[in-house]
XYZ file of N, CA and C in Angstrom:
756
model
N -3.548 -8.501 -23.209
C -2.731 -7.288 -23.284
C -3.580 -6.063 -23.630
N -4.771 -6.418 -24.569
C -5.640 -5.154 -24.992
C -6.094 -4.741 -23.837
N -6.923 -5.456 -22.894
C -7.335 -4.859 -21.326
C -6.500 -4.125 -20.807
N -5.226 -4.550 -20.667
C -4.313 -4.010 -19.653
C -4.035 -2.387 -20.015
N -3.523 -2.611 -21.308
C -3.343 -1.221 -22.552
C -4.809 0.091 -22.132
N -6.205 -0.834 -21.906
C -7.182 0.097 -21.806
C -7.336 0.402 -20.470
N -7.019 -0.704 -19.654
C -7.144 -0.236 -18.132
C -5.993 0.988 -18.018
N -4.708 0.433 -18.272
C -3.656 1.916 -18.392
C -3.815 3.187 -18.864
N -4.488 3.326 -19.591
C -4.996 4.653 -20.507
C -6.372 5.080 -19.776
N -6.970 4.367 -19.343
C -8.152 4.796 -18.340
C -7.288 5.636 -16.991
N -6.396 4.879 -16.104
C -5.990 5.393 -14.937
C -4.956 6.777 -15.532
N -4.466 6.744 -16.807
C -3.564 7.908 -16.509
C -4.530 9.376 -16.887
N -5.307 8.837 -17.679
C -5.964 9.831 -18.087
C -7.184 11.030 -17.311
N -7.227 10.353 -16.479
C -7.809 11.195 -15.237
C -6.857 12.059 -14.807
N -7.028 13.082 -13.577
C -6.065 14.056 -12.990
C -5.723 13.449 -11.536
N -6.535 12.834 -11.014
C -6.832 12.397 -9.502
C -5.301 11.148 -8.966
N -5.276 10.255 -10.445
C -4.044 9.472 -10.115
C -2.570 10.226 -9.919
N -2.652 11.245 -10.760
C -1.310 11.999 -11.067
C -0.994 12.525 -9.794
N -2.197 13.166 -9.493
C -1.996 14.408 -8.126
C -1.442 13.130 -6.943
N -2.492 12.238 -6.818
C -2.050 11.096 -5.632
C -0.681 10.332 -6.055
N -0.127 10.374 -7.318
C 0.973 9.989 -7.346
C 2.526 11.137 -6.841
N 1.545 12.188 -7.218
C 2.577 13.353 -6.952
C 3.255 13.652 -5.382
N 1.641 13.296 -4.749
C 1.296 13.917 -3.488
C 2.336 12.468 -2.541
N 1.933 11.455 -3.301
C 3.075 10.291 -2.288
C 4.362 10.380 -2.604
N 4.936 10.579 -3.848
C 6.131 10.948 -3.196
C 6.676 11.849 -3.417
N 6.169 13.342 -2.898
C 6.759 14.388 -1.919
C 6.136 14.298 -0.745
N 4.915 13.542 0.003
C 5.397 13.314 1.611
C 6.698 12.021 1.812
N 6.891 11.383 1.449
C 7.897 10.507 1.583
C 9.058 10.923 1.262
N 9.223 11.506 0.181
C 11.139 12.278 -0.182
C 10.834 13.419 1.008
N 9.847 13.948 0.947
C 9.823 15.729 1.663
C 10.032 15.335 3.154
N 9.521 14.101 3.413
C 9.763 13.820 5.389
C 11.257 13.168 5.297
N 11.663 12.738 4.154
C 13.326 11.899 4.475
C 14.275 13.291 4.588
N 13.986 14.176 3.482
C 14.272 15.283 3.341
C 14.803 16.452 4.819
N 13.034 16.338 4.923
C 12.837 17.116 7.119
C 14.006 16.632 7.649
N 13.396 15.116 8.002
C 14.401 14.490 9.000
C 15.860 14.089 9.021
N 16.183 14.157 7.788
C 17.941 13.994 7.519
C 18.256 15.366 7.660
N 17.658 16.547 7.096
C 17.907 17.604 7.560
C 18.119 18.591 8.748
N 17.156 17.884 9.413
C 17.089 18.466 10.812
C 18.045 17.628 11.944
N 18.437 16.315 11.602
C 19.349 15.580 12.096
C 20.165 16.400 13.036
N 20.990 16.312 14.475
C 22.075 16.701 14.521
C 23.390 16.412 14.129
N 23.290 15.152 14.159
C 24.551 14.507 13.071
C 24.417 13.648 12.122
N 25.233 12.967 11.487
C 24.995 11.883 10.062
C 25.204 10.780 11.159
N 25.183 10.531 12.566
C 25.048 9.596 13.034
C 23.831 9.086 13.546
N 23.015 10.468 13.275
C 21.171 10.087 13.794
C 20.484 9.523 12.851
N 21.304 9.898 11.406
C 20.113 9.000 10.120
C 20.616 7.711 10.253
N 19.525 7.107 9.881
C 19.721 5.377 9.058
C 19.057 5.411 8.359
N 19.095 3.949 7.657
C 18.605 3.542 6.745
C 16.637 3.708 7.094
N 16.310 3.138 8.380
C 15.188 3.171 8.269
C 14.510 4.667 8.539
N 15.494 5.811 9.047
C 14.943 7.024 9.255
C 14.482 7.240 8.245
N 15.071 7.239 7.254
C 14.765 7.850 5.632
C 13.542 7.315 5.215
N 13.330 5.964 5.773
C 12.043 5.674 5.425
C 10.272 6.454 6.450
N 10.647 7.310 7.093
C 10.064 7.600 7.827
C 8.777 8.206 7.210
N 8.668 8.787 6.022
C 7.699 8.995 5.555
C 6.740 8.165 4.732
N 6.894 6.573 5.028
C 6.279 5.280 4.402
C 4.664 5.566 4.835
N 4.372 5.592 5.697
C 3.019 5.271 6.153
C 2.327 6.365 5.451
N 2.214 7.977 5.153
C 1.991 8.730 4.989
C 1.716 8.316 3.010
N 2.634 8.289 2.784
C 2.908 7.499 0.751
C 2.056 6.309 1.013
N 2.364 5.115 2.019
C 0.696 4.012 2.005
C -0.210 4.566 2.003
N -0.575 5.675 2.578
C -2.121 6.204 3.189
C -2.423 6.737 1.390
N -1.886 7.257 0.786
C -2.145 8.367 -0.410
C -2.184 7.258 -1.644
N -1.338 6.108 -1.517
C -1.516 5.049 -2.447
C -2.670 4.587 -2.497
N -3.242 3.917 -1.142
C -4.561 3.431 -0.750
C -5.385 4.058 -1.493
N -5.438 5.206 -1.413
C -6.755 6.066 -1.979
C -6.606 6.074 -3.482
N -5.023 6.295 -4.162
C -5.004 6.519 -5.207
C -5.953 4.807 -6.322
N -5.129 3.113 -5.351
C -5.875 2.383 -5.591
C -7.443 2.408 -5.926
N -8.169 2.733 -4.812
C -9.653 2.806 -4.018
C -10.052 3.756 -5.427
N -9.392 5.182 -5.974
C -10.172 5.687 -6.483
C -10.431 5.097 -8.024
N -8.983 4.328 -8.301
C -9.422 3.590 -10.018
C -10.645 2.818 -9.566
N -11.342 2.548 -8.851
C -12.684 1.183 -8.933
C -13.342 2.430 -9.057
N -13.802 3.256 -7.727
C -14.804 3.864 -7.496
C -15.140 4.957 -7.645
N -14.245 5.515 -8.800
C -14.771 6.564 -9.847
C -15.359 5.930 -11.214
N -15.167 5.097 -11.245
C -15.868 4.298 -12.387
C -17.329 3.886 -12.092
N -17.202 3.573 -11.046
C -18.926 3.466 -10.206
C -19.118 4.614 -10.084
N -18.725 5.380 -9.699
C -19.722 7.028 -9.712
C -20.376 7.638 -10.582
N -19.131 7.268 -11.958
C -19.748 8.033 -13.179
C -20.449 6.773 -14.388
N -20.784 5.896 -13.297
C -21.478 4.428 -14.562
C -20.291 3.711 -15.681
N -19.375 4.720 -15.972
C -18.632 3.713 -16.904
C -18.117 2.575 -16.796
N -18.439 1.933 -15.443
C -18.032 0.513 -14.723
C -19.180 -0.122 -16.011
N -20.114 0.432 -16.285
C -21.301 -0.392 -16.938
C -20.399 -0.925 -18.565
N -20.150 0.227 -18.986
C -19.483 0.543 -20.201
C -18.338 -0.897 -20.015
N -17.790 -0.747 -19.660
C -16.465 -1.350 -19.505
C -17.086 -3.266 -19.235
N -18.325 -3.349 -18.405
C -18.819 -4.690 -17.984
C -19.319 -5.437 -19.341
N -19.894 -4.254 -20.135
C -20.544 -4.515 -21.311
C -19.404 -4.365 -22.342
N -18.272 -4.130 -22.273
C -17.397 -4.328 -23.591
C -16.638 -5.494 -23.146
N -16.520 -5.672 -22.162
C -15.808 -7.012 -21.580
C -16.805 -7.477 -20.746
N -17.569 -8.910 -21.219
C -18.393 -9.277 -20.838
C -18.349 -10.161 -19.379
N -16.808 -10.534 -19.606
C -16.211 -11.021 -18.288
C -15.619 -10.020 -17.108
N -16.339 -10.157 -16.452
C -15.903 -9.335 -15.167
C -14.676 -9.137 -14.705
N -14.248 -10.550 -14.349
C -13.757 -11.513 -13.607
C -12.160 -10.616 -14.925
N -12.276 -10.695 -15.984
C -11.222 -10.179 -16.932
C -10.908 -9.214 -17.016
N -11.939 -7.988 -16.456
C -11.953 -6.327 -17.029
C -11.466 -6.780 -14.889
N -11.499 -6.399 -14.362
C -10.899 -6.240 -12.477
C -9.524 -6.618 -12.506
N -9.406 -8.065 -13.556
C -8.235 -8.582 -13.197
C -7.052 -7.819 -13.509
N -7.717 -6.936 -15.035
C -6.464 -6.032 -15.762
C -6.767 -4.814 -15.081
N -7.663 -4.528 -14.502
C -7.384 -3.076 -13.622
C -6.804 -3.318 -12.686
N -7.051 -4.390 -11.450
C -5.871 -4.898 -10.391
C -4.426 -4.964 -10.658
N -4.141 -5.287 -12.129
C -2.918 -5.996 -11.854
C -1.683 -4.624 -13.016
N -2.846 -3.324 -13.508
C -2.283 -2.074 -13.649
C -1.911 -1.269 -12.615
N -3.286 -1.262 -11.507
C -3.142 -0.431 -10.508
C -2.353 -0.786 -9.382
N -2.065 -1.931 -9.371
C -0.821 -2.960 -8.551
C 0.439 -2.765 -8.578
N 0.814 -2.643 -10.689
C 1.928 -2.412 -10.981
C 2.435 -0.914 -10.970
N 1.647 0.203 -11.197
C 1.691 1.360 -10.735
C 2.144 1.669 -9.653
N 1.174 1.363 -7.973
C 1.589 1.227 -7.368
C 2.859 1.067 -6.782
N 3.389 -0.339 -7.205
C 4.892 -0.947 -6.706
C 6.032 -0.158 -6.943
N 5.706 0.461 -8.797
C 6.394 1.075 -9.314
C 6.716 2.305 -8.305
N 5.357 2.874 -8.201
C 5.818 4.118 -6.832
C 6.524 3.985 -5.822
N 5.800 2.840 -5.195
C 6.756 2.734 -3.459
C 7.954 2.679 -3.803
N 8.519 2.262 -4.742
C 10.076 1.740 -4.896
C 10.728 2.952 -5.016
N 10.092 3.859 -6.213
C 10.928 5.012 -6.033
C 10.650 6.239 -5.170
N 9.571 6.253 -4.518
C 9.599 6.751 -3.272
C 10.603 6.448 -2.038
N 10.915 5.031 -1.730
C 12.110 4.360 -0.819
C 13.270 4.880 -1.335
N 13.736 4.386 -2.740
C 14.437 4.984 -2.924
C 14.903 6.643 -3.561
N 14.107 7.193 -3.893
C 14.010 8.562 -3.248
C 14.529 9.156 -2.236
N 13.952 8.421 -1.342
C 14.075 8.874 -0.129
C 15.910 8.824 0.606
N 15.828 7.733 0.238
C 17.313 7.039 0.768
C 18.195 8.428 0.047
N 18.039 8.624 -1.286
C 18.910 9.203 -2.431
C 19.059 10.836 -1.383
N 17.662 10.921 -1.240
C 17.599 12.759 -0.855
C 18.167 12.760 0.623
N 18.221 12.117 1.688
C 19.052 11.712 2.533
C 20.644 11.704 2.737
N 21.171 10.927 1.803
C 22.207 11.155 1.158
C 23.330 12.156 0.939
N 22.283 12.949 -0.257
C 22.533 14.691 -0.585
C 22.223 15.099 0.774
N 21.891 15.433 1.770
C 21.528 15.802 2.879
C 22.607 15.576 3.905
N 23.079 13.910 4.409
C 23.935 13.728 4.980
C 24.953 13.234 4.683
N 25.943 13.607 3.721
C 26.901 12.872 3.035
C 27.740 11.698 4.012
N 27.602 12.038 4.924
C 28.465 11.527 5.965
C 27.784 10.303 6.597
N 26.840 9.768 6.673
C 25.438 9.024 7.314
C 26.034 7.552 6.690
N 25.946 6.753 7.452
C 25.688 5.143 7.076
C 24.862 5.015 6.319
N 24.605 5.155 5.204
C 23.167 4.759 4.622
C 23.387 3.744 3.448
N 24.252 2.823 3.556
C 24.317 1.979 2.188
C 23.999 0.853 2.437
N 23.356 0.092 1.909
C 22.372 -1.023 1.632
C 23.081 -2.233 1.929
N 23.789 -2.521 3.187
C 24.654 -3.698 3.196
C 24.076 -5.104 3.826
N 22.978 -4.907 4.107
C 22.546 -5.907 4.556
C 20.788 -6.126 3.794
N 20.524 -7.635 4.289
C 19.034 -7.536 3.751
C 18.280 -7.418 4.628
N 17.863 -6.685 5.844
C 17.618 -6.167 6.312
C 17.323 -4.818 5.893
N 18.625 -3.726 5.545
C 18.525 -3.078 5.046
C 17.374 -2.756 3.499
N 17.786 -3.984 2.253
C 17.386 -3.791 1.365
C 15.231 -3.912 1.354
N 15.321 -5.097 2.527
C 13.929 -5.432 2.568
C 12.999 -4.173 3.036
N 14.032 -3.155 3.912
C 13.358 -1.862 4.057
C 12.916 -0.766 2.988
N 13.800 -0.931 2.132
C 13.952 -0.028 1.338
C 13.234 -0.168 0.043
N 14.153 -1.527 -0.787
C 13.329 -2.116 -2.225
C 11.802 -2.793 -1.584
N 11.601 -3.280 -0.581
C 10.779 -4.197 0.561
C 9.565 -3.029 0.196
N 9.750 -2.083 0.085
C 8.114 -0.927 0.338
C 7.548 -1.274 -1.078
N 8.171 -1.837 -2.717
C 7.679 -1.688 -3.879
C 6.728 -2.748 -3.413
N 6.913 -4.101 -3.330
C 6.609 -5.267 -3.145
C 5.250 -4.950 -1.860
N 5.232 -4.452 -0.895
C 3.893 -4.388 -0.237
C 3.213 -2.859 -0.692
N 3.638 -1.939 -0.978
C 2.743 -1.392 -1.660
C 1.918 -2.114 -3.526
N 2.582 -2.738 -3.653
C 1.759 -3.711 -4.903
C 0.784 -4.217 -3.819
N 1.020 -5.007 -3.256
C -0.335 -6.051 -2.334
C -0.742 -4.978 -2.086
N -0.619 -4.062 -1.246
C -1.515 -2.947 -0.669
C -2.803 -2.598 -1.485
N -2.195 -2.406 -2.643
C -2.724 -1.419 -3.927
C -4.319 -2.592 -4.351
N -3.764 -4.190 -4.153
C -4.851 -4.882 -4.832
C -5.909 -4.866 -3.456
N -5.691 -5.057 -2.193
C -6.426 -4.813 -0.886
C -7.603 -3.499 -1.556
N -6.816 -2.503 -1.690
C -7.617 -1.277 -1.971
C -8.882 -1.566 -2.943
N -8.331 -2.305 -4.253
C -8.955 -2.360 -5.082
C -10.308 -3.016 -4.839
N -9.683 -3.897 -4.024
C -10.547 -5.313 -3.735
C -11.899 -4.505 -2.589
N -11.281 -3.808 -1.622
C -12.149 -2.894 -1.267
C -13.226 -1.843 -2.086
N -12.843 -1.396 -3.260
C -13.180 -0.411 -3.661
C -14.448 -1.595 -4.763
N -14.126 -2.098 -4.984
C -15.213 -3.334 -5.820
C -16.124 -3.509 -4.711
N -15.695 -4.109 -3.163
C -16.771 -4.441 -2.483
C -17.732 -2.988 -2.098
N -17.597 -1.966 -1.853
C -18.134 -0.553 -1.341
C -18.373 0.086 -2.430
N -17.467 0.556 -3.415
C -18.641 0.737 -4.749
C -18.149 2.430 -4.372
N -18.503 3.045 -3.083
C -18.121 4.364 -2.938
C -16.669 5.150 -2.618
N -17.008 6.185 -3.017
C -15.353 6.526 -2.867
C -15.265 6.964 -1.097
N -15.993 7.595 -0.759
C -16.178 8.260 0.495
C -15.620 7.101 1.409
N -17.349 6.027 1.250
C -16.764 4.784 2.326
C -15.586 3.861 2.044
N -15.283 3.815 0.755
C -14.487 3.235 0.584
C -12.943 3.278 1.382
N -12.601 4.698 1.064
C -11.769 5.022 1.745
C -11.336 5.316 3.352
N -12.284 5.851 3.186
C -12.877 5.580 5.007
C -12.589 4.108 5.807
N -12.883 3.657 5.239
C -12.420 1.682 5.799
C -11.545 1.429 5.627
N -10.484 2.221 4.487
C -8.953 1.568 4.491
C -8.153 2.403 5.442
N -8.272 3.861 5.132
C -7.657 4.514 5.659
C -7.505 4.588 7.494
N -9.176 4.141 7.755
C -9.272 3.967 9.496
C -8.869 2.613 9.723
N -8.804 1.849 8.920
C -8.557 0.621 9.605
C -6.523 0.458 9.125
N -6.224 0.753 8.791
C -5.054 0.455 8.462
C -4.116 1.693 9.202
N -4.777 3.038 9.606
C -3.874 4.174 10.675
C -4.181 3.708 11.909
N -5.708 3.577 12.031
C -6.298 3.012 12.969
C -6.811 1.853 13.862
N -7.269 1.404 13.359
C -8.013 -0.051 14.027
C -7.499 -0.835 13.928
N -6.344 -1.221 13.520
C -5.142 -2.193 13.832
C -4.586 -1.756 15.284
N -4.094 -0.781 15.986
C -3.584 -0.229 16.700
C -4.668 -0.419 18.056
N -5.712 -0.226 17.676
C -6.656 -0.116 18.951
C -7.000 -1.439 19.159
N -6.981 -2.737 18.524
C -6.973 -4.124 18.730
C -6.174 -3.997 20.141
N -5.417 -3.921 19.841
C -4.365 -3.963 21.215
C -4.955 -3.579 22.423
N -6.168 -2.957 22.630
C -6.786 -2.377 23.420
C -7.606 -2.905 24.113
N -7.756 -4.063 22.998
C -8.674 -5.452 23.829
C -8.533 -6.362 24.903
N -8.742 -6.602 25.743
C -8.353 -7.328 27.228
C -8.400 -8.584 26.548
N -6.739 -9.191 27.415
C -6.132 -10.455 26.783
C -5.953 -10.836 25.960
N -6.945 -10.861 24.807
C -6.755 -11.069 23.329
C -6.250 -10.324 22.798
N -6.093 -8.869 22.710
C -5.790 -8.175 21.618
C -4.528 -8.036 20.677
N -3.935 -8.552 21.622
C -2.259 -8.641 21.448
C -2.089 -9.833 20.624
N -2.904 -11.216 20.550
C -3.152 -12.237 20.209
C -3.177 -11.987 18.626
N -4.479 -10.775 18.508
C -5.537 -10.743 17.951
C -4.164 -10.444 16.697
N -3.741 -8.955 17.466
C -3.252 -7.981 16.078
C -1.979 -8.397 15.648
N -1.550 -9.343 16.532
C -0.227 -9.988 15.626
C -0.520 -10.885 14.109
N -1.756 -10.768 14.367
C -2.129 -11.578 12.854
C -2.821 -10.607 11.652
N -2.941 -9.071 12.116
C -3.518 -8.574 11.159
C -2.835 -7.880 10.082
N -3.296 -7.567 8.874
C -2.443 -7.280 7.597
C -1.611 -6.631 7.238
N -1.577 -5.268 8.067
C -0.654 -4.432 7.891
C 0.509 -4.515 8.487
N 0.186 -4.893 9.801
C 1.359 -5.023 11.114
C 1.972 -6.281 10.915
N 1.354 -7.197 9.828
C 2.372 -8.136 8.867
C 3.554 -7.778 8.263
N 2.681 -7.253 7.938
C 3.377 -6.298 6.480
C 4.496 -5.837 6.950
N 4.490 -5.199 7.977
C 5.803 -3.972 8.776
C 6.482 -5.285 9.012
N 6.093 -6.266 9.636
C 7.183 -7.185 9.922
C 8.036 -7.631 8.993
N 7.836 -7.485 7.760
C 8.465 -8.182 6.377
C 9.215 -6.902 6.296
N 8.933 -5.292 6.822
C 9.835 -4.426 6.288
C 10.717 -4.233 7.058
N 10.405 -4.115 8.421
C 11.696 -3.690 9.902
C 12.193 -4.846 10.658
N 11.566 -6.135 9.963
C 12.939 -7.225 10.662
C 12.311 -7.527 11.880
N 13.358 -7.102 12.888
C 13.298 -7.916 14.401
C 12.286 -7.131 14.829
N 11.325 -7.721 15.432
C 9.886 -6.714 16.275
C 10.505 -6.692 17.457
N 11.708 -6.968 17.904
C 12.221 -6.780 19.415
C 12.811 -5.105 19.344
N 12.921 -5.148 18.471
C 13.583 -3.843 17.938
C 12.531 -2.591 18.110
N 12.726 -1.769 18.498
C 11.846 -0.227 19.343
C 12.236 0.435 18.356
N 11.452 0.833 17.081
C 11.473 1.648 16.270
C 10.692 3.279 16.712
N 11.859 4.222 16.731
C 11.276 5.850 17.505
C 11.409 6.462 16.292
N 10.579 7.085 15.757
C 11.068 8.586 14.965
C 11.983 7.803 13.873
N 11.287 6.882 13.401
C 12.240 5.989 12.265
C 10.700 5.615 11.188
N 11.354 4.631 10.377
C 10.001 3.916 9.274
C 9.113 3.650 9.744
N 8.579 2.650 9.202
C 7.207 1.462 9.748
C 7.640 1.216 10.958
N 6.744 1.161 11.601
C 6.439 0.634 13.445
C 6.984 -0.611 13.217
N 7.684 -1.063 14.368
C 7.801 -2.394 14.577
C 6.637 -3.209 14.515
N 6.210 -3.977 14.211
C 5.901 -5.193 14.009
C 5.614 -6.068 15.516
N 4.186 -6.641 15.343
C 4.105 -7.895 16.736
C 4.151 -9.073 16.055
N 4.620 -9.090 14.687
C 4.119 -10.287 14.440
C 5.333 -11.341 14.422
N 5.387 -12.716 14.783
C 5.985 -13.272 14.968
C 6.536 -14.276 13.679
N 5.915 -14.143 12.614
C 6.505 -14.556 11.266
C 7.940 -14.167 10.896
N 8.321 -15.002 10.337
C 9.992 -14.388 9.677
C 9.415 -13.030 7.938
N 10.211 -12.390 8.176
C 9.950 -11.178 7.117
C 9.056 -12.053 5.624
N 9.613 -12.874 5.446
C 9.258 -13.759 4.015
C 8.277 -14.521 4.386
N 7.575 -14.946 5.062
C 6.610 -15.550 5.371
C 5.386 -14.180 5.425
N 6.229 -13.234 6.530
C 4.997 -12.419 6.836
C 4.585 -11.582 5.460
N 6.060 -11.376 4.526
C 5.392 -11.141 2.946
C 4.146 -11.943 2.293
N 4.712 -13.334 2.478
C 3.818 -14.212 2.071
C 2.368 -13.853 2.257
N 2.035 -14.045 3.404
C 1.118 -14.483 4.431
C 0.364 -12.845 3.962
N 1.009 -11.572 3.710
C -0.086 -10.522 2.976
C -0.245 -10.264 2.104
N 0.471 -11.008 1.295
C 0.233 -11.477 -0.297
C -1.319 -12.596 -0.356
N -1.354 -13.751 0.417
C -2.242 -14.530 0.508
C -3.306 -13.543 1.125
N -3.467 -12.565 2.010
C -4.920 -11.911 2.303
C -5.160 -10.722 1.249
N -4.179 -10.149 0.740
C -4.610 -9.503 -0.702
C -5.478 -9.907 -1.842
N -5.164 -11.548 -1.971
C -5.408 -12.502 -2.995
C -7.392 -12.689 -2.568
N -7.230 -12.958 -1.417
C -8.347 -13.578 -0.466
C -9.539 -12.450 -1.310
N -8.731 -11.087 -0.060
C -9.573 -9.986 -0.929
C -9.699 -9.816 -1.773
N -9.498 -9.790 -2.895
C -9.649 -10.132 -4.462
C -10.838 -10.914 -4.965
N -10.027 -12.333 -4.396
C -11.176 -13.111 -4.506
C -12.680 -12.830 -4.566
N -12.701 -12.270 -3.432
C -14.307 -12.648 -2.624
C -14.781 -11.142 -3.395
N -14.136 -9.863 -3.450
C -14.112 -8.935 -4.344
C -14.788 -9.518 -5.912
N -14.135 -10.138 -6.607
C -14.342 -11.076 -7.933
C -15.561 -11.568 -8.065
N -15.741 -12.477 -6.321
C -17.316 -13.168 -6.625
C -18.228 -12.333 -6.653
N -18.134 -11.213 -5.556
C -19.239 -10.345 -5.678
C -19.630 -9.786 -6.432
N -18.444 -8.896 -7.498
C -18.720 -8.262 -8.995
C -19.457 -9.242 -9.591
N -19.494 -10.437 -10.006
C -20.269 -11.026 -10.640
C -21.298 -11.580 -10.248
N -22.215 -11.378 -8.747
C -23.439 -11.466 -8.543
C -23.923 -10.788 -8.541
N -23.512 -9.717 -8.821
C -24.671 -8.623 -8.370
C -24.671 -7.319 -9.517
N -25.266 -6.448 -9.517
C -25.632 -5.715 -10.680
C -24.232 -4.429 -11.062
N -23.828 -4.098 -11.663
C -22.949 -3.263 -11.948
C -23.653 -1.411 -11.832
């Protein structure tokens, strides 16, 4: 509990978490906001419109993750911290599993945020949570922005920098998931198995479903929502892992 207490008081006490906490959710309330607003009727919102500003709040989480490791490597106090907790493997685990819970804590009330300011917006709109479908969209963003958040971390241990660090989450998770698809014959193969476009599958349900000007992209992946949770819970972990071994071979 003492780690956790010091890892917590480390992340709030900077300015960089606050602003990236600030900054995710007003693009996520501020785009549910746009788009329920600009609506022509309370028959154009849904449930998943409101979520339309998800990817934008992932992208700002990512970084907010990425930057608890690799501001600590910038300014050496990773050393400080290796040397008061002699176990590595103990001082990562309580920063992962702060910057995780932070995280979750956000997406959730960002979703629901969002849903809420929608609402006030379209009084008239279907927007109540009657199905799980519905809820997995909505409460569904706390739960993969937590995994998200330890991916980041797990990144930010292996790269050490903030620059590249971010650079690899941010292009590969807007980007290079998407351009898989681009690959002759395989690609389609390829990207139904990769982490993020998991992920969407656990939030928007049926991938038969043509998501326009709504939440998370549909999904190729062919897992049921709870599996495909699963299944990016288990490559979060992975990353972690191999994250874990490396902190402890090599020099701080």
């Amino acid at each position: 509990m003492t780690l956790l207490a010091v890892e917590r008081i480390k992340l709030f006490s900077t300015r960089s978490p606050w602003w990236c906490m600030g900054l995710a959710l007003t693009l996520m309330v501020g785009f549910a906001a746009l788009v329920s607003g600009s609506a022509d009727s309370a028959g154009d919102v849904s449930v998943p419109v409101t979520q339309f500003g998800y990817s934008f709040a992932l992208a700002v989480i990512l970084v907010l993750a990425t930057l608890s490791v690799t501001t600590e490597y910038r300014f050496n106090t990773i050393r400080t911290t290796f040397q008061a907790v002699p176990s590595r493997t103990s001082a990562l685990l309580a920063k992962t599993t702060v910057v995780a819970l932070v995280s979750g804590v956000l997406g959730t009330i960002a979703a629901f945020g969002s849903l809420g300011v929608a609402m006030l917006l379209q009084p008239d709109a279907s927007l109540a949570l009657n199905s799980e479908a519905d809820w997995r969209q909505v409460a569904g963003t706390g739960l993969v922005t937590f995994f998200a958040a330890v991916v980041a971390v797990a990144v930010g241990v292996l790269i050490r920098h903030t620059a590249g660090a971010v650079s690899v989450l941010l292009a590969y998770s807007l980007v290079a998931e998407g351009l898989v698809q681009l690959i002759p014959r395989v690609g389609d193969d390829i990207h139904q198995w990769l982490p993020f476009n998991v992920a969407n599958r656990f939030l928007t349900g049926n991938p038969d479903v043509a998501v326009v000007f709504e939440g998370p992209g549909a999904s190729t992946s062919t897992l049921s929502p709870w599996a495909a949770l699963a299944y990016f819970a288990g490559f979060s972990i992975v990353m972690l892992l191999i994250a874990l071994v490396t902190a402890k071979r090599r020099d701080a």
